[in-house]
Steps between C-alpha positions, in 0.01 A plus 500: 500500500650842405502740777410876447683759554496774734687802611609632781163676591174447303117572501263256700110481540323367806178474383325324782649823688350777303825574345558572135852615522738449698895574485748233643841408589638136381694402805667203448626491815183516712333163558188636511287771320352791680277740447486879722247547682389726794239487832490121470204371697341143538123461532279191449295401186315204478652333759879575393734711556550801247734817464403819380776710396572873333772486209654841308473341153720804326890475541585835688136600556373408853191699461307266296369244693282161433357326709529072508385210657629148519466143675808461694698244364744452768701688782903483493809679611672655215906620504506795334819649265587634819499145686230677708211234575142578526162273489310579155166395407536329130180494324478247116390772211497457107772654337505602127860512372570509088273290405442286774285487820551268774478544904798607699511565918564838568638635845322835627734768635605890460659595218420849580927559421540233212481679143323160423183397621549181483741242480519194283651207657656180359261260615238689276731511173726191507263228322400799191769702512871678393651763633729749272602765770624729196097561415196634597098475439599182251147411584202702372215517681191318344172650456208294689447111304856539342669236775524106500 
């Protein structure tokens, strides 16, 4: 199977989020993917547990806000760059990539100070995809129906 390529940053979708458009950073060297995201809060729904979250969906811009909700997937403690440790919620979205869609986990945490809202880990890219650090957006994003 030939594996796609992607840059070092590209354009994502997470539909079952609300969002259209969404700028990332390929990280090869983060296990797992994660996604910022501020006054994290658990409630109940349906007899699980849920998170509802606020996310700044604009690189630079942390006036526009929207507004998410998601079954919690998991809780675990997370190293950061830093080798700072904290306990994330990780919540299972779609994610639209190229021409592809499949579900990834996502951690929840501030990115408030990131210029990239989210972070695309190697667990989500290493069954699909290449990365050639030397380019970006090798992906385009598709319109709705275009993905497998």
């Amino acid at each position: 199977m030939d594996k796609a390529i992607l840059g070092w940053r590209e354009w994502v979708a997470l539909p079952q989020l609300g969002i259209s458009a969404l700028k990332c950073k390929v990280d090869t060297g983060a296990r797992t993917s994660a996604l910022h995201a501020f006054s994290v809060k658990s409630f109940e729904k349906d007899n699980q547990a849920w998170v509802r979250f606020g996310i700044h969906p604009n690189q630079l811009d942390n006036k526009t806000e929207l507004w998410c909700e998601a079954p919690i997937k998991d809780q675990r403690i997370v190293s950061d760059s830093g080798g700072n440790k904290t306990e994330r919620y990780f919540i299972e979205t779609e994610l639209v990539l190229g021409n592809q869609r499949f579900k990834i986990d996502l951690s929840l945490t501030s990115r408030d100070t990131m210029r990239f809202r989210m972070l695309l880990g190697r667990v989500a890219i290493e069954q699909r995809f290449m990365v050639d650090v030397s380019q970006s957006y090798c992906q385009k994003l598709p319109k709705d129906g275009e993905t497998k």
